[in-house]
Each structure stands twice: as C-alpha cells, then as structure tokens.
Amino acid sequence: MQSAMFLAVQHDCSPMDKSSGSGHKSEEKREKMKRTLLKDWKTRLSYFLQNSSTPGKPKTGKKSKQQAFTKPSPEEAQLWSEAFDELLASKYGLAAFRAFLKSEFCEENIEFWLACEDFKKTKSPQKLSSKARKIYTDFIEKEAPKEINIDFQTKTLIAQNIQDATSGCFTTAQKRIYSLMENNSYPRFLESEFYQDLCKKPQIATEPHAT
C-alpha cells in the first residue's frame, strides 16, 4: 500500500497543461501541497508526542517531558535508516512512525506491537490474563476494532493460549507484524517527506563578500 502522502503528491504531479504559465502554476500547487502534507505530519506527530507517556507512571512535569521528546538532530534521525530497531528505540522516532502508519491507515500494527511489548513485561498472572483477553478482543478476533492481518492458524493458537495466559501468548503474531512493518511500512517511512525533512542539515547563511 502506498502512503496517502505519496498518492496525494503523485496525483498532483500529473501533467495538466503544456504551457509554461500552467507549468509554473502546477509547480506552485505541488509545493503548496507538500507544505500542507508536511504541516499535517507535524500536527499528527505533536499529538502522538503529547499522548505517548508511559501508562501508570506519574508525570514529572513539563520540562522532563519536553526533554524526552526533543527533536532529533539530522545525524540522530539518519541513524533510524540503519535498522528498524533504531527507529523503534527512539521515542521521537516511534511517535513519528506511528503518525506515518496512521496516514497509511495501518496504525493497528504498531499499536499491537506496543501492546505485546507491555504484555511481556507484566508479572501478575491476573493482569496477564486480563491483558491477554483485551489484546485478543482488540486485535485478534474476527472483526476486532483493530484487527491485524495474521493467518487463521495463528489466531486459533492464540485463542487457545489465552485460556492459560503466559508472556509468550502473542510471540508468533508479534514477530509476524514486526516483519510486516520492517519490510513494508519502514522503507516507505524512510522515503517520506517528513523523514527526509528531519534528515536535512540546516543551511548556514553566508554573507556576500564586499567587492
């Protein structure tokens, strides 16, 4: 699936008029759309950054929260292209990737992966059982509100496993969704306008030499 961003830009890039005047207008229109898409990305990213605090932990004030989500330098952002895990390990990168998946209408993949990460850290057997059922009803069962794309056999196995929940209930499904994101959404994210913008080094203005 191509991202909504690419579809929009690609659609706008279709030749409409061969005249130079229309070409100039078309170029202006493309640039305006790119700016609009980039602004929409930043709005989405801001939303995710504001709502990505760890559940159950008290907020420690605005200052520490802002420090946790400091915009990365171009060098830091470029590290995300070296490995998918580098992207997921960055709070800002993870929020950016979630915003990107939302634009592709497949944010359920990263939400499921994150739910599994939280699930594996759960120690209480009672909480493990209740969380397992919630993950199942949210992501696994037929017509679940955030149903992920996994095979029937894996779904059946999960349905059996959650009857006596262990931390490994969703391991197979989580690995498949991770692989799906790594091989499909992640490469498209690296090609996105937003990511390319993060990787750009600021241009240093130079004063013209007096003659």
C-alpha positions as a Python dict, from the first residue, in 0.01 Angstrom:
ca = {
    (1, 'M'): (0, 0, 0),
    (2, 'Q'): (137, 336, -94),
    (3, 'S'): (116, 603, 170),
    (4, 'A'): (-158, 862, 150),
    (5, 'M'): (113, 1125, 126),
    (6, 'F'): (270, 972, -185),
    (7, 'L'): (-66, 920, -350),
    (8, 'A'): (-158, 1281, -294),
    (9, 'V'): (172, 1413, -430),
    (10, 'Q'): (169, 1170, -720),
    (11, 'H'): (-184, 1271, -812),
    (12, 'D'): (-93, 1638, -802),
    (13, 'C'): (216, 1578, -1016),
    (14, 'S'): (10, 1467, -1317),
    (15, 'P'): (72, 1689, -1620),
    (16, 'M'): (-225, 1917, -1674),
    (17, 'D'): (-109, 2176, -1922),
    (18, 'K'): (191, 2203, -2154),
    (19, 'S'): (206, 2582, -2146),
    (20, 'S'): (481, 2745, -1937),
    (21, 'G'): (228, 2950, -1739),
    (22, 'S'): (31, 2643, -1638),
    (23, 'G'): (355, 2463, -1561),
    (24, 'H'): (455, 2737, -1321),
    (25, 'K'): (115, 2723, -1151),
    (26, 'S'): (137, 2345, -1130),
    (27, 'E'): (479, 2372, -965),
    (28, 'E'): (342, 2622, -711),
    (29, 'K'): (49, 2392, -643),
    (30, 'R'): (282, 2096, -583),
    (31, 'E'): (494, 2294, -341),
    (32, 'K'): (184, 2415, -157),
    (33, 'M'): (56, 2058, -124),
    (34, 'K'): (393, 1938, 5),
    (35, 'R'): (392, 2212, 269),
    (36, 'T'): (34, 2120, 367),
    (37, 'L'): (120, 1750, 395),
    (38, 'L'): (431, 1828, 599),
    (39, 'K'): (229, 2051, 830),
    (40, 'D'): (-28, 1774, 874),
    (41, 'W'): (253, 1532, 961),
    (42, 'K'): (388, 1768, 1226),
    (43, 'T'): (40, 1813, 1374),
    (44, 'R'): (-5, 1436, 1398),
    (45, 'L'): (341, 1391, 1542),
    (46, 'S'): (277, 1659, 1804),
    (47, 'Y'): (-40, 1474, 1905),
    (48, 'F'): (143, 1143, 1948),
    (49, 'L'): (425, 1304, 2143),
    (50, 'Q'): (175, 1460, 2383),
    (51, 'N'): (-5, 1127, 2432),
    (52, 'S'): (286, 885, 2448),
    (53, 'S'): (363, 897, 2820),
    (54, 'T'): (405, 555, 2980),
    (55, 'P'): (77, 430, 3136),
    (56, 'G'): (76, 404, 3512),
    (57, 'K'): (369, 636, 3566),
    (58, 'P'): (312, 982, 3714),
    (59, 'K'): (403, 1281, 3505),
    (60, 'T'): (714, 1452, 3622),
    (61, 'G'): (642, 1796, 3484),
    (62, 'K'): (661, 1973, 3151),
    (63, 'K'): (1036, 2014, 3148),
    (64, 'S'): (1123, 1644, 3165),
    (65, 'K'): (850, 1559, 2915),
    (66, 'Q'): (987, 1807, 2664),
    (67, 'Q'): (1338, 1671, 2714),
    (68, 'A'): (1214, 1316, 2650),
    (69, 'F'): (1076, 1419, 2310),
    (70, 'T'): (1340, 1660, 2189),
    (71, 'K'): (1351, 1682, 1811),
    (72, 'P'): (1646, 1474, 1691),
    (73, 'S'): (1942, 1621, 1510),
    (74, 'P'): (1979, 1527, 1141),
    (75, 'E'): (2255, 1285, 1242),
    (76, 'E'): (2030, 1115, 1500),
    (77, 'A'): (1744, 1090, 1251),
    (78, 'Q'): (1976, 935, 994),
    (79, 'L'): (2053, 654, 1241),
    (80, 'W'): (1691, 539, 1205),
    (81, 'S'): (1767, 430, 850),
    (82, 'E'): (2037, 188, 968),
    (83, 'A'): (1795, -51, 1139),
    (84, 'F'): (1426, -73, 1221),
    (85, 'D'): (1515, -127, 1588),
    (86, 'E'): (1697, 208, 1590),
    (87, 'L'): (1373, 377, 1491),
    (88, 'L'): (1163, 193, 1750),
    (89, 'A'): (1418, 265, 2025),
    (90, 'S'): (1376, 639, 1975),
    (91, 'K'): (1071, 793, 2146),
    (92, 'Y'): (1053, 1065, 1882),
    (93, 'G'): (1113, 812, 1604),
    (94, 'L'): (844, 579, 1737),
    (95, 'A'): (592, 865, 1755),
    (96, 'A'): (685, 972, 1401),
    (97, 'F'): (643, 616, 1274),
    (98, 'R'): (303, 588, 1442),
    (99, 'A'): (194, 910, 1273),
    (100, 'F'): (315, 770, 941),
    (101, 'L'): (125, 442, 989),
    (102, 'K'): (-186, 642, 1073),
    (103, 'S'): (-151, 819, 738),
    (104, 'E'): (-140, 473, 576),
    (105, 'F'): (-443, 354, 777),
    (106, 'C'): (-249, 66, 936),
    (107, 'E'): (-160, 206, 1279),
    (108, 'E'): (-305, -110, 1434),
    (109, 'N'): (25, -284, 1354),
    (110, 'I'): (242, -65, 1576),
    (111, 'E'): (-30, -47, 1841),
    (112, 'F'): (-42, -428, 1855),
    (113, 'W'): (338, -449, 1872),
    (114, 'L'): (348, -197, 2158),
    (115, 'A'): (66, -378, 2341),
    (116, 'C'): (270, -701, 2315),
    (117, 'E'): (581, -528, 2450),
    (118, 'D'): (382, -408, 2750),
    (119, 'F'): (221, -750, 2789),
    (120, 'K'): (558, -929, 2808),
    (121, 'K'): (662, -705, 3099),
    (122, 'T'): (356, -794, 3306),
    (123, 'K'): (435, -1005, 3614),
    (124, 'S'): (97, -1055, 3782),
    (125, 'P'): (-86, -1366, 3650),
    (126, 'Q'): (-420, -1191, 3696),
    (127, 'K'): (-313, -885, 3498),
    (128, 'L'): (-153, -1111, 3239),
    (129, 'S'): (-485, -1286, 3185),
    (130, 'S'): (-690, -965, 3160),
    (131, 'K'): (-438, -801, 2925),
    (132, 'A'): (-428, -1112, 2707),
    (133, 'R'): (-804, -1104, 2663),
    (134, 'K'): (-801, -733, 2584),
    (135, 'I'): (-530, -776, 2320),
    (136, 'Y'): (-728, -1064, 2173),
    (137, 'T'): (-1055, -869, 2153),
    (138, 'D'): (-884, -553, 2026),
    (139, 'F'): (-654, -704, 1762),
    (140, 'I'): (-700, -1076, 1702),
    (141, 'E'): (-1059, -1197, 1696),
    (142, 'K'): (-1267, -1176, 1380),
    (143, 'E'): (-1391, -821, 1311),
    (144, 'A'): (-1191, -683, 1605),
    (145, 'P'): (-1186, -300, 1604),
    (146, 'K'): (-810, -300, 1526),
    (147, 'E'): (-784, -641, 1363),
    (148, 'I'): (-433, -721, 1241),
    (149, 'N'): (-353, -927, 933),
    (150, 'I'): (-237, -1268, 1053),
    (151, 'D'): (-326, -1619, 937),
    (152, 'F'): (-613, -1824, 1075),
    (153, 'Q'): (-384, -2087, 1230),
    (154, 'T'): (-203, -1825, 1439),
    (155, 'K'): (-534, -1675, 1551),
    (156, 'T'): (-659, -2017, 1658),
    (157, 'L'): (-339, -2085, 1851),
    (158, 'I'): (-369, -1752, 2033),
    (159, 'A'): (-732, -1822, 2124),
    (160, 'Q'): (-616, -2146, 2289),
    (161, 'N'): (-315, -1989, 2460),
    (162, 'I'): (-503, -1707, 2631),
    (163, 'Q'): (-710, -1962, 2824),
    (164, 'D'): (-399, -2007, 3037),
    (165, 'A'): (-210, -1688, 2952),
    (166, 'T'): (169, -1674, 2959),
    (167, 'S'): (406, -1399, 2847),
    (168, 'G'): (459, -1587, 2520),
    (169, 'C'): (93, -1589, 2409),
    (170, 'F'): (145, -1344, 2125),
    (171, 'T'): (510, -1410, 2034),
    (172, 'T'): (441, -1560, 1690),
    (173, 'A'): (191, -1290, 1593),
    (174, 'Q'): (418, -1012, 1721),
    (175, 'K'): (711, -1141, 1514),
    (176, 'R'): (495, -1152, 1202),
    (177, 'I'): (367, -799, 1250),
    (178, 'Y'): (721, -677, 1322),
    (179, 'S'): (839, -837, 998),
    (180, 'L'): (547, -684, 808),
    (181, 'M'): (633, -335, 933),
    (182, 'E'): (1006, -380, 879),
    (183, 'N'): (968, -498, 519),
    (184, 'N'): (681, -274, 408),
    (185, 'S'): (599, 35, 613),
    (186, 'Y'): (952, 107, 738),
    (187, 'P'): (1109, 152, 390),
    (188, 'R'): (823, 382, 289),
    (189, 'F'): (867, 583, 610),
    (190, 'L'): (1233, 638, 523),
    (191, 'E'): (1127, 775, 184),
    (192, 'S'): (858, 1002, 331),
    (193, 'E'): (870, 1380, 306),
    (194, 'F'): (864, 1413, 683),
    (195, 'Y'): (1163, 1186, 745),
    (196, 'Q'): (1364, 1346, 465),
    (197, 'D'): (1292, 1684, 623),
    (198, 'L'): (1427, 1564, 960),
    (199, 'C'): (1749, 1446, 795),
    (200, 'K'): (1821, 1776, 625),
    (201, 'K'): (2105, 1970, 776),
    (202, 'P'): (2028, 2339, 830),
    (203, 'Q'): (2190, 2560, 571),
    (204, 'I'): (2435, 2812, 710),
    (205, 'A'): (2367, 3155, 569),
    (206, 'T'): (2679, 3321, 435),
    (207, 'E'): (2714, 3693, 395),
    (208, 'P'): (2813, 3811, 49),
    (209, 'H'): (3171, 3939, 30),
    (210, 'A'): (3206, 4310, -30),
    (211, 'T'): (3368, 4396, -361),
}
